[in-house]
Coordinates of C-alpha atoms in Angstrom, one line a residue:
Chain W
X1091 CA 41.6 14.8 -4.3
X1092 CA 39.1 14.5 -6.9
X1093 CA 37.8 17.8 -9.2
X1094 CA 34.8 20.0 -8.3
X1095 CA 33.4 22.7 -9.9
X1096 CA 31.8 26.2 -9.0
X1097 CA 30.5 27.9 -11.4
X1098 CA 28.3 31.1 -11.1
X1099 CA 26.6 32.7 -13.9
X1100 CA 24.8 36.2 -14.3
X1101 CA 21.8 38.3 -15.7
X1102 CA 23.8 38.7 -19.1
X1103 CA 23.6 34.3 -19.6
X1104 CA 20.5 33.7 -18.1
X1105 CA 18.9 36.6 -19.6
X1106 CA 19.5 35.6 -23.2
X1107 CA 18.3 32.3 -24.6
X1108 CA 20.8 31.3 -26.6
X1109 CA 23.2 31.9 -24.2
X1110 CA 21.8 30.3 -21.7
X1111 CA 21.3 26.9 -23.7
X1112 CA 25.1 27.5 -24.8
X1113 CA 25.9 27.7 -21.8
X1114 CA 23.9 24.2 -20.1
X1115 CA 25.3 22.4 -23.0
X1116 CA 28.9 23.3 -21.9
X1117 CA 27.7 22.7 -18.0
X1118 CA 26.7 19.5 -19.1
X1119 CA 29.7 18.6 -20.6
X1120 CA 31.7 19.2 -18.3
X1121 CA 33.0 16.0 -16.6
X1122 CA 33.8 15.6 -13.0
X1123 CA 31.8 16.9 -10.1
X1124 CA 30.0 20.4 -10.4
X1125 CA 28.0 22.8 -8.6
X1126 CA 26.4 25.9 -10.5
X1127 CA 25.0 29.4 -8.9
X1128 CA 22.9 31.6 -10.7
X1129 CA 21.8 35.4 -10.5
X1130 CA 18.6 37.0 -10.8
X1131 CA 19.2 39.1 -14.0
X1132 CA 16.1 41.2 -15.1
X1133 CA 13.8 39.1 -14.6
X1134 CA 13.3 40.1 -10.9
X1135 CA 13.3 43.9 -12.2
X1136 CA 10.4 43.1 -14.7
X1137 CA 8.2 41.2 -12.4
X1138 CA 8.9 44.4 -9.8
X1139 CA 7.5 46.8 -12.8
X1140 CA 4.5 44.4 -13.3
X1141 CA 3.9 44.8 -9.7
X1142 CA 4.2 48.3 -9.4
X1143 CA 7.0 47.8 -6.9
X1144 CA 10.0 50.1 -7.2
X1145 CA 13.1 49.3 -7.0
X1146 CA 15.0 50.5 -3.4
X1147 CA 17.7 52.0 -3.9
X1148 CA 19.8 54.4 -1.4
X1149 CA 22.9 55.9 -2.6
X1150 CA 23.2 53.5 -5.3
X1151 CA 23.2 50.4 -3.1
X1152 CA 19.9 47.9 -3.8
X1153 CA 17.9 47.5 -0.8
X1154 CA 15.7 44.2 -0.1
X1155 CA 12.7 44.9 1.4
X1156 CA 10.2 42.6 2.6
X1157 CA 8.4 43.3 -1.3
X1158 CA 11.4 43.0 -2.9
X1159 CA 12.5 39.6 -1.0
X1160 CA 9.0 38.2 -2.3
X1161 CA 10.1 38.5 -5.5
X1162 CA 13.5 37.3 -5.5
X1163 CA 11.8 34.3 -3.8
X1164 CA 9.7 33.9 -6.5
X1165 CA 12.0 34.9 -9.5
X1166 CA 15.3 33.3 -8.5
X1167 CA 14.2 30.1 -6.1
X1168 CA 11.0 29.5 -8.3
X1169 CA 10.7 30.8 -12.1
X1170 CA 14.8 30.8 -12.9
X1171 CA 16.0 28.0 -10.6
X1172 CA 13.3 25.4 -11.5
X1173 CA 13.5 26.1 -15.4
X1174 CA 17.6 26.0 -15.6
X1175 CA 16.6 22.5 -13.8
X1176 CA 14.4 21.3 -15.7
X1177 CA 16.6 22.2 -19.1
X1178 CA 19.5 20.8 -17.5
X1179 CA 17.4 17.2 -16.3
X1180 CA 16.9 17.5 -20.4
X1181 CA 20.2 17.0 -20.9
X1182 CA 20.9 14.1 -18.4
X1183 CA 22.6 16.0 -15.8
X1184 CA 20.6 15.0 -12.5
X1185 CA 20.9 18.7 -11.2
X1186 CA 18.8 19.6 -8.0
X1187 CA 17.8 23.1 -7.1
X1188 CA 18.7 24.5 -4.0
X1189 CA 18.4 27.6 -2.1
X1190 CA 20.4 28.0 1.2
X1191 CA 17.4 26.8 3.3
X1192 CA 17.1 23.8 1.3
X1193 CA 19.0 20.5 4.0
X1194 CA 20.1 24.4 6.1
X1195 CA 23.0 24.0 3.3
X1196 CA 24.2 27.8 3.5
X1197 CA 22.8 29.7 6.6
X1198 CA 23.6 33.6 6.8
X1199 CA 23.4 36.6 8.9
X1200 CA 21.1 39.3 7.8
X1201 CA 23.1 42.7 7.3
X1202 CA 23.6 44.5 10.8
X1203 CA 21.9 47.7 9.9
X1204 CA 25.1 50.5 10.5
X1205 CA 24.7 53.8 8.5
X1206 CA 22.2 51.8 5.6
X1207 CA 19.6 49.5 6.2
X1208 CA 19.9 46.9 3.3
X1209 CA 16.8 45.1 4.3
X1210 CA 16.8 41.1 4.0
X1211 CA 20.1 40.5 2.7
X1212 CA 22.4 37.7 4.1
X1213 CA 25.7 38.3 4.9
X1214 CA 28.1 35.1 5.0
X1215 CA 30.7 33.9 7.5
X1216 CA 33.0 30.8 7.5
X1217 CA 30.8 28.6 8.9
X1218 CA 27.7 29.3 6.8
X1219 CA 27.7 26.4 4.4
X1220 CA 26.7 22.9 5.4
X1221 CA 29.6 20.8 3.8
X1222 CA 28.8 17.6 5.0
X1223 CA 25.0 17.8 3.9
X1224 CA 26.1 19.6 0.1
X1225 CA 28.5 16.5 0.1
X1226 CA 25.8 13.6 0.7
X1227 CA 24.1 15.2 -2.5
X1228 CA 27.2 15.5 -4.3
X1229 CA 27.8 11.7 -3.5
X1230 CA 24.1 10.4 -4.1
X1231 CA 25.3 11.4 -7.7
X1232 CA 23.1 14.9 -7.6
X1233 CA 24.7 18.1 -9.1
X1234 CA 23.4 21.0 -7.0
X1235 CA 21.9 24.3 -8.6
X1236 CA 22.2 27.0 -6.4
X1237 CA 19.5 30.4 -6.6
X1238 CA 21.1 33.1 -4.6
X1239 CA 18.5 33.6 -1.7
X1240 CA 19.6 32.1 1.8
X1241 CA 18.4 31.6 5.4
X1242 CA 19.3 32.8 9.0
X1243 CA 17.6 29.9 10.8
X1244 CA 15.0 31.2 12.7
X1245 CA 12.9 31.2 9.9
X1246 CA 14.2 34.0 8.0
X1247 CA 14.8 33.9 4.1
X1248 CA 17.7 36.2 3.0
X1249 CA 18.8 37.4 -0.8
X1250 CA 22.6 36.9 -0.9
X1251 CA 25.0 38.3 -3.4
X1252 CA 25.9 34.7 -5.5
X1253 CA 29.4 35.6 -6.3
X1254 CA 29.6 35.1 -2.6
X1255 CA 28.0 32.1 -2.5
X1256 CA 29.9 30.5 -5.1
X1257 CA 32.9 31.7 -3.4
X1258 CA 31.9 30.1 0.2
X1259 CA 30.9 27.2 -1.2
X1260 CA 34.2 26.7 -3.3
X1261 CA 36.0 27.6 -0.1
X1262 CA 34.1 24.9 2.1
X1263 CA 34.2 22.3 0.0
X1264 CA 38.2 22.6 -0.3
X1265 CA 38.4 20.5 2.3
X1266 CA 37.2 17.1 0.4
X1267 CA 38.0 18.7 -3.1
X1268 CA 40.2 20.0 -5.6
X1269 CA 38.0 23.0 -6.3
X1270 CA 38.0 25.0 -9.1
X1271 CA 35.8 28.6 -8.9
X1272 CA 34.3 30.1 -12.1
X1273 CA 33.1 33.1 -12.8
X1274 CA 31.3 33.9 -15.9
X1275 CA 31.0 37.4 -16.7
X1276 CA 30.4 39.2 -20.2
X1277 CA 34.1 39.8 -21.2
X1278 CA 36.1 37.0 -22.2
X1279 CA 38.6 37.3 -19.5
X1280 CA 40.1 40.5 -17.5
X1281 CA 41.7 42.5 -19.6
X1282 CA 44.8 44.1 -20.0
X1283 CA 43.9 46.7 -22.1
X1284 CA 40.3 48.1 -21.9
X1285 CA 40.6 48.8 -25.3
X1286 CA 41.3 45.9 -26.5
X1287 CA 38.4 42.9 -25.9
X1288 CA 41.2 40.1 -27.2
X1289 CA 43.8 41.4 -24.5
X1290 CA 43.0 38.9 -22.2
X1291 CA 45.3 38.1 -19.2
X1292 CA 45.7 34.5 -19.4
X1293 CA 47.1 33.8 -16.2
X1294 CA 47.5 35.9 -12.7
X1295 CA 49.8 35.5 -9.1
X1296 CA 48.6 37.9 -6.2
X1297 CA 51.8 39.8 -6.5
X1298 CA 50.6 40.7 -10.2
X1299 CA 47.4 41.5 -9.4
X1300 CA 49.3 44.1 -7.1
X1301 CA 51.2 45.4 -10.3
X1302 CA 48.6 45.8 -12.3
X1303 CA 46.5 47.3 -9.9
X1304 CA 48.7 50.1 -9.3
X1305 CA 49.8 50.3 -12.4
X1306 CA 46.3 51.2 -13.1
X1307 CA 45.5 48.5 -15.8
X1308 CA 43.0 46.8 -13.8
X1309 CA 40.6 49.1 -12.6
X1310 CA 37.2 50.1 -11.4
X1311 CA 34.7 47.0 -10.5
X1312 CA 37.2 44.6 -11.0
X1313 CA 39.8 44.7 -8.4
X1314 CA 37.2 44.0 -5.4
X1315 CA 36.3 41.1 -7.8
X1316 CA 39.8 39.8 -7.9
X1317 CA 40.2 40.5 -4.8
X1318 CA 37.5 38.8 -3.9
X1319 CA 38.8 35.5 -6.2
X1320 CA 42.1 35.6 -4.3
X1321 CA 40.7 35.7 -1.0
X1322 CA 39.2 32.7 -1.9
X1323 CA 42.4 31.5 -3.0
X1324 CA 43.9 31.7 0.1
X1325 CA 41.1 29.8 1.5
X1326 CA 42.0 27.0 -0.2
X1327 CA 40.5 27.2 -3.8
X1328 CA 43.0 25.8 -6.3
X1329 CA 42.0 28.1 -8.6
X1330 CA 39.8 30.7 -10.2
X1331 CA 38.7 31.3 -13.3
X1332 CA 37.2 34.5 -14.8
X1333 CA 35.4 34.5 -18.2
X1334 CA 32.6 33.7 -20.5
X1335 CA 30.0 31.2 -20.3
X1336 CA 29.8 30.3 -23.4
X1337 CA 33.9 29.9 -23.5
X1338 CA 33.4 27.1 -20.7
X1339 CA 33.8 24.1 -23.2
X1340 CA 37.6 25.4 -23.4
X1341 CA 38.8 25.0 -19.6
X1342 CA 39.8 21.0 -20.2
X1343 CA 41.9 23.0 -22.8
X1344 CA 43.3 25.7 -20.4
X1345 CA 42.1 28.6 -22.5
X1346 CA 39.5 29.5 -20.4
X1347 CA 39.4 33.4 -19.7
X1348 CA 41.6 34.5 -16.9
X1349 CA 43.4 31.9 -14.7
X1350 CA 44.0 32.9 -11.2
X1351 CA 46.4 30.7 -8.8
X1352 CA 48.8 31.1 -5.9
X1353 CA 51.8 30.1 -7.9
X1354 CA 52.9 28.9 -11.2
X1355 CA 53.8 25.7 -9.8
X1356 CA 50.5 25.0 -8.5
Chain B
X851 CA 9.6 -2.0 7.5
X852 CA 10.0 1.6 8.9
X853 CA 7.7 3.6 8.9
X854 CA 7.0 6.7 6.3
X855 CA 4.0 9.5 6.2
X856 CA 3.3 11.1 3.2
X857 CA 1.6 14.3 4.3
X858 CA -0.5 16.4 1.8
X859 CA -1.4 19.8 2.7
X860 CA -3.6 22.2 1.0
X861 CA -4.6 26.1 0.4
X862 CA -6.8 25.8 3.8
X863 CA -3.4 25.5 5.9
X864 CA -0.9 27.8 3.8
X865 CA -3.3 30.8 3.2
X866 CA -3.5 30.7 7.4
X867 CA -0.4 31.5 8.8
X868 CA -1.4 30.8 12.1
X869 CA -3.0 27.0 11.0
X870 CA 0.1 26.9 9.4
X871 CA 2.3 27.5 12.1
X872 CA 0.1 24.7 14.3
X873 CA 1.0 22.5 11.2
X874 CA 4.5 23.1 11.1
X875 CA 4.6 22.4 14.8
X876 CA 2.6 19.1 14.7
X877 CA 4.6 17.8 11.9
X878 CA 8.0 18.9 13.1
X879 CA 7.0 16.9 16.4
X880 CA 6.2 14.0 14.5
X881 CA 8.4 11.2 14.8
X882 CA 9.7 8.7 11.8
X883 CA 9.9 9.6 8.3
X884 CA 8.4 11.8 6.5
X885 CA 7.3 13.6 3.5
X886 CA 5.3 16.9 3.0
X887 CA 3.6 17.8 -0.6
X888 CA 2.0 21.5 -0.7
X889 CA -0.7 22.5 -3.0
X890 CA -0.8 26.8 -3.5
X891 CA -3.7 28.3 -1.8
X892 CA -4.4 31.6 -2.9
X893 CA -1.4 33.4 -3.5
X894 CA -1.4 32.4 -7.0
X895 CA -4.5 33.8 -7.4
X896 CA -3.7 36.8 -5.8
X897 CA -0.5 37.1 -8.1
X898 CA -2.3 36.5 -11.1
X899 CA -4.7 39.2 -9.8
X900 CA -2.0 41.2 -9.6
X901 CA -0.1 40.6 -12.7
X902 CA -3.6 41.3 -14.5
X903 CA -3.2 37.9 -15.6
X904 CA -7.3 36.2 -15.9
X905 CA -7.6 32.6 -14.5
X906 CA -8.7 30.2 -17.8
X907 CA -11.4 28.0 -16.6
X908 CA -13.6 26.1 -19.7
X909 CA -16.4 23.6 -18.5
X910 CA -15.3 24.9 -14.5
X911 CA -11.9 23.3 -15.0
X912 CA -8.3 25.0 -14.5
X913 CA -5.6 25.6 -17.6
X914 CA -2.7 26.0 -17.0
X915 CA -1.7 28.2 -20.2
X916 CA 1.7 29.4 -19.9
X917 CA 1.4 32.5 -18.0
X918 CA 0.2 30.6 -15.1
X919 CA 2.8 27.7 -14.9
X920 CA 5.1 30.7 -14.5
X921 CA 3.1 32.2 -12.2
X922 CA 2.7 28.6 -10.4
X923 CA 6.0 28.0 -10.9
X924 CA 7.5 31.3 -8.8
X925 CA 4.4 30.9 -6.1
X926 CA 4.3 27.2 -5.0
X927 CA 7.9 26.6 -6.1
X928 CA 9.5 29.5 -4.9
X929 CA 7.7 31.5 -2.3
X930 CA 5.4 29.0 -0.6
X931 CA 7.9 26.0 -0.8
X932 CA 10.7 28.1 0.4
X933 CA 9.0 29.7 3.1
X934 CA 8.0 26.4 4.6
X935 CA 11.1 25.0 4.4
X936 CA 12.9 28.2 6.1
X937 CA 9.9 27.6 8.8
X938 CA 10.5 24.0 9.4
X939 CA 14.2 24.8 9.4
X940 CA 14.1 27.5 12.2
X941 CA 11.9 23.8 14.4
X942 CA 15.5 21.9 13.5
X943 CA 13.4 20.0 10.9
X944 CA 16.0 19.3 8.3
X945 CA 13.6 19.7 5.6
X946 CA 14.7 20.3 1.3
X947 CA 12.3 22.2 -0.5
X948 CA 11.5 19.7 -4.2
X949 CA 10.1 19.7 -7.3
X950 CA 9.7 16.8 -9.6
X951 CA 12.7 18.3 -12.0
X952 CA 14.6 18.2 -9.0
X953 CA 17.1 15.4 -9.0
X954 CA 14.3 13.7 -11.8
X955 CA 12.1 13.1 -8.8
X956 CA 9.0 13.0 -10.3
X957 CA 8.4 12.8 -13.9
X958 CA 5.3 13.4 -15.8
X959 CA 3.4 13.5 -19.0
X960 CA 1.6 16.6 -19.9
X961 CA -1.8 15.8 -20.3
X962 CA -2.9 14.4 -23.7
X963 CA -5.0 17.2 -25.5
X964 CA -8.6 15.5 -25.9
X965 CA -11.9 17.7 -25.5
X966 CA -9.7 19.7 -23.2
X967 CA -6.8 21.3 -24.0
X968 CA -5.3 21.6 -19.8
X969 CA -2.7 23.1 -20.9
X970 CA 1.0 22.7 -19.0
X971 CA -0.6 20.3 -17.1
X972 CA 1.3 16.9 -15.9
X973 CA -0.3 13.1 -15.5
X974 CA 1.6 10.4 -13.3
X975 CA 2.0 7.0 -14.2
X976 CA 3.5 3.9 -12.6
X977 CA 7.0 4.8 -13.1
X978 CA 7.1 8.6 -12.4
X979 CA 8.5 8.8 -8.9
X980 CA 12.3 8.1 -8.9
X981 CA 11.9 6.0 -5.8
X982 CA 15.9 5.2 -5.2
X983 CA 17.3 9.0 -5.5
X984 CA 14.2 9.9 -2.9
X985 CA 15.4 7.1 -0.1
X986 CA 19.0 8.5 -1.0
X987 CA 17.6 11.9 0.8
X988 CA 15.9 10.4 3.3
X989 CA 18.5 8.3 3.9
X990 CA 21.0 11.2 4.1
X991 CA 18.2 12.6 7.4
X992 CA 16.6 15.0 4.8
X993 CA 12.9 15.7 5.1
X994 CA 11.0 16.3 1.3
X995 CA 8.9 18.9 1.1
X996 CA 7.6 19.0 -2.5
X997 CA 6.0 21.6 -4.4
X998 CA 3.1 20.7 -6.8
X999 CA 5.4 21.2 -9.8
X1000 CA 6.6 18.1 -12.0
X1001 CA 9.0 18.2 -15.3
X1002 CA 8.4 16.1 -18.7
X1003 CA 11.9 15.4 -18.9
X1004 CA 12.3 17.3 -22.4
X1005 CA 12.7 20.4 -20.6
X1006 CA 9.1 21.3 -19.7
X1007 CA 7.7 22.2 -16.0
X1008 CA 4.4 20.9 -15.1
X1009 CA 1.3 22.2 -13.0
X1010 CA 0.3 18.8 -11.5
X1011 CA -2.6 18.3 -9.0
X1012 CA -0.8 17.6 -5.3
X1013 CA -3.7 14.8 -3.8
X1014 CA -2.2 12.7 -7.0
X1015 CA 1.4 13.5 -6.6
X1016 CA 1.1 12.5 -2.8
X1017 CA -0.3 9.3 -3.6
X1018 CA 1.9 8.7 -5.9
X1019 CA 5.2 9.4 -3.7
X1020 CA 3.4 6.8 -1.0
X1021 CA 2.7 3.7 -3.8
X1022 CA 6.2 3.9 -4.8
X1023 CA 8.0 4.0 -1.6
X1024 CA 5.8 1.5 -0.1
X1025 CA 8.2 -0.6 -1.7
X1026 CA 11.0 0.1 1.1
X1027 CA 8.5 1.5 3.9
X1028 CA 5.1 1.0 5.9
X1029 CA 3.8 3.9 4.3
X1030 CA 1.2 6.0 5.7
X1031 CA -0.5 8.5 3.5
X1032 CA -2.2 12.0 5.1
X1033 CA -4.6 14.4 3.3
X1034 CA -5.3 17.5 5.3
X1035 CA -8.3 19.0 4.7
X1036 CA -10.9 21.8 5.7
X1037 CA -13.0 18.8 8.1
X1038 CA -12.2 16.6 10.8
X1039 CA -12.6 13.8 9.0
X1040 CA -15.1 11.9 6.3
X1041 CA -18.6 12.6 8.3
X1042 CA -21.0 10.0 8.9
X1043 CA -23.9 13.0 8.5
X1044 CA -22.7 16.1 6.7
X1045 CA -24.8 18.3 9.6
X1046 CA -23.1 17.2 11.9
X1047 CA -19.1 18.2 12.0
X1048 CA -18.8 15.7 14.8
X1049 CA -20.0 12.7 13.3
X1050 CA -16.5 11.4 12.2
X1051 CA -16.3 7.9 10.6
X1052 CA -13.2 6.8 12.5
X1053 CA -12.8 3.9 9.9
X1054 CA -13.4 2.7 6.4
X1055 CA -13.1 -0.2 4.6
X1056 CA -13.2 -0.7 0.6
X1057 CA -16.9 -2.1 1.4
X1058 CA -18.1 0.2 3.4
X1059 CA -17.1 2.4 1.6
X1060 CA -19.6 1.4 -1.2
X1061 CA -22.3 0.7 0.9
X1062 CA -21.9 4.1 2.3
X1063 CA -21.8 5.6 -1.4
X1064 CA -24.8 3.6 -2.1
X1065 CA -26.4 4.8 1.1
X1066 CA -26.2 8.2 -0.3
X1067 CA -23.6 9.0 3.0
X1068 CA -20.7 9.9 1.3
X1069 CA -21.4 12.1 -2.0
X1070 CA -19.8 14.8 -4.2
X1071 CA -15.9 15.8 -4.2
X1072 CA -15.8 12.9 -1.6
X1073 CA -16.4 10.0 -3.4
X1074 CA -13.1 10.3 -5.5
X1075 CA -11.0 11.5 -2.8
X1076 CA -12.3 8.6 -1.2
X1077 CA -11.5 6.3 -4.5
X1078 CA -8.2 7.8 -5.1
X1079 CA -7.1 6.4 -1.6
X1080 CA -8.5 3.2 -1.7
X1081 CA -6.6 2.8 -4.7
X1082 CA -3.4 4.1 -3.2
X1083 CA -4.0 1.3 -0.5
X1084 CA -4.8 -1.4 -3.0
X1085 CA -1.1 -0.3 -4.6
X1086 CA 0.4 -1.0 -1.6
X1087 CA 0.2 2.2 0.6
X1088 CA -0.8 0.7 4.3
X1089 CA -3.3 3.2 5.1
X1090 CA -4.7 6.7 4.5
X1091 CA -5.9 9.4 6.7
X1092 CA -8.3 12.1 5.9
X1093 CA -8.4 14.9 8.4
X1094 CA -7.5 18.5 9.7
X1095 CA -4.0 20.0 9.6
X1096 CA -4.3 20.9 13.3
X1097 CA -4.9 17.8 14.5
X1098 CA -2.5 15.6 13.0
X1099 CA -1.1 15.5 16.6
X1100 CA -3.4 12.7 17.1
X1101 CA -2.2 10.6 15.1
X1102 CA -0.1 8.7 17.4
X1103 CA -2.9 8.0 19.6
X1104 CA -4.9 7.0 16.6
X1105 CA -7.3 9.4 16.8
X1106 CA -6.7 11.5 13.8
X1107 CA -9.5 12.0 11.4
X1108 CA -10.8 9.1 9.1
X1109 CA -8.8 6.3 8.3
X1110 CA -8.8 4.0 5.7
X1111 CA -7.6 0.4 5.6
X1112 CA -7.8 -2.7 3.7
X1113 CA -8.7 -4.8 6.2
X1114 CA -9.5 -4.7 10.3
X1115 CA -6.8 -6.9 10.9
X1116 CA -4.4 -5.0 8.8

């Protein structure tokens, strides 16, 4: 099976300039075939202030109303998805912008209101993505650029978390691919001392995710994210990488942040 | 040669949701190929407005300085486009939501500075449409639905005026198709007395065409809409219609608005 990548990056790359441009240069590079993902970052959050439109937020849990949706349209499918295009088109790599609506490549489910009401927030299940369709692009030679804002088809336009989206795409397109999925974050890998930013876990098995997670070295926000990253796994991912964008030049290498696999054999 | 429509729509449609909705309906329902380029309407405006950000006009005509090609950019490439294409999407049109950075679709040049500095502004020429990676989508049973944004290539988004970049998407893929190329406008059709909203011309010739000029008939605003499509014919597009969004039903009967030939026979 041939290579693909999934990459999804955050605020903390596409906020920052030189980051970001780090970053596209080691996309670029990359050889074999790629998808990327991008957040929102603050961007969203300032045009919101400009607008006067506060941000909704009920017991600590973001809430996308019909406002807020507007903006995310605008912010992540316009402004941020059509500039990281253009840059990357700058560079030679024939990148195409997508949101889930785009060819009804990812089609959610808006949140069932239960005890919160999230708003218009899309909610993903294991038929969402459109394999065949991403595929055709993938094959007409077309590396796809994915905003995080998705549709229900009936018309609908949802914003849907992208670590998700990286992840269901990575998952669906197991099927044709070897798939890598990477997750750039703003530590170098996941640590195994909090202390200590160079104590980076190279490599990582279910069963010692289990350790560590009882043993309480890996802790707090991270454990639904690995979680998360071995569900995926078990979906049919080869593998899943967690660490810096800017690091990205070093996966042909194998130094590349945290490893995650099934086995050591694999 | 199959045949293609290249549909241009403009503020009059998308600021009306219910002309809209009769548009999306009418060119769902319309059978062949296809293409649909948007212009923005008012919500740009209206975002400016609301951003506090004043519209440059010197001598009556637009800039585009760069506070408005990011407001452009999040309005006609982010909100408008994606809304249409989760609208056309919910009719089972397979529709993907473009602009010209998108898989180097359409590449401009920013308009040299002369009297008139435009700003972020792009000009077509002869080459600019990437006519082979566009069949490769329609080929793959997507429908384009293109934004009025083009790239330079170097990186830089570009406001460019929609009439031109549907023209310009017909020329080039009249190459592989009998193309037909459709501007939707506020009238019926190019009137034979501008009293009378019923007095369509049902068809033009490049010579009537001048005698009507001459004639004093046809006048302002439409006597280079009216040039700009004669030359799209002369470049090889096989005919343009002018007339209103909700009618482009007719079309298959051949009673839709004015159109515009080479020749009778043709």
């Amino acid at each position: 099976m041939k290579q693909l990548y999934v990459i999804k990056i955050g605020g903390n790359v596409i906020d920052d300039s030189e980051k970001l441009h780090q970053f596209l240069e080691s996309f670029t590079a990359l050889e074999g075939d790629k998808i990327l993902v991008h957040g929102g970052g603050k961007t969203a959050t300032t045009l919101s202030d400009e607008l006067g439109v506060e941000a909704k937020l009920i017991d600590g849990r973001r809430i996308t109303d019909i406002e807020t949706l507007r903006i995310v349209t605008m912010v992540y499918a316009g402004l941020i998805n059509k500039n990281i295009v253009a840059q990357l088109q700058q560079r030679n790599c024939n990148v195409i912008g997508l949101t889930g609506a785009d060819g009804d490549m990812i089609r959610a489910s808006k949140r069932p209101v239960k005890e919160l009401d999230y708003g218009f927030v899309g909610d993903l299940h294991e038929t969402s993505v459109n394999t065949d369709m991403l595929n055709k692009l993938i094959h007409a030679g077309l590396v796809p650029v994915f905003s995080a804002i998705t549709h229900d088809g009936a018309g609908q336009l949802l914003n849907t978390n992208a670590d998700t989206i990286a992840s269901a795409l990575a998952v669906s397109l197991s099927s044709l691919y070897k798939t890598s999925l990477i997750y750039c974050f703003e530590k170098k890998g996941v640590l195994g001392n909090a202390e200590d930013e160079l104590s980076i876990i190279k490599k990582m098995k279910p069963n010692e995710f289990e350790i560590l997670k009882k043993e309480g070295i890996i802790t707090g926000g991270m454990i639904p994210k690995l979680h998360h990253a071995f569900e995926a796994i078990k979906n049919g991912v080869h593998e899943v990488y967690i660490g810096r964008a800017d690091e990205l030049g070093n996966i042909r290498h194998n130094t590349f942040g945290t490893r995650l696999i099934q086995n050591y054999d694999a």
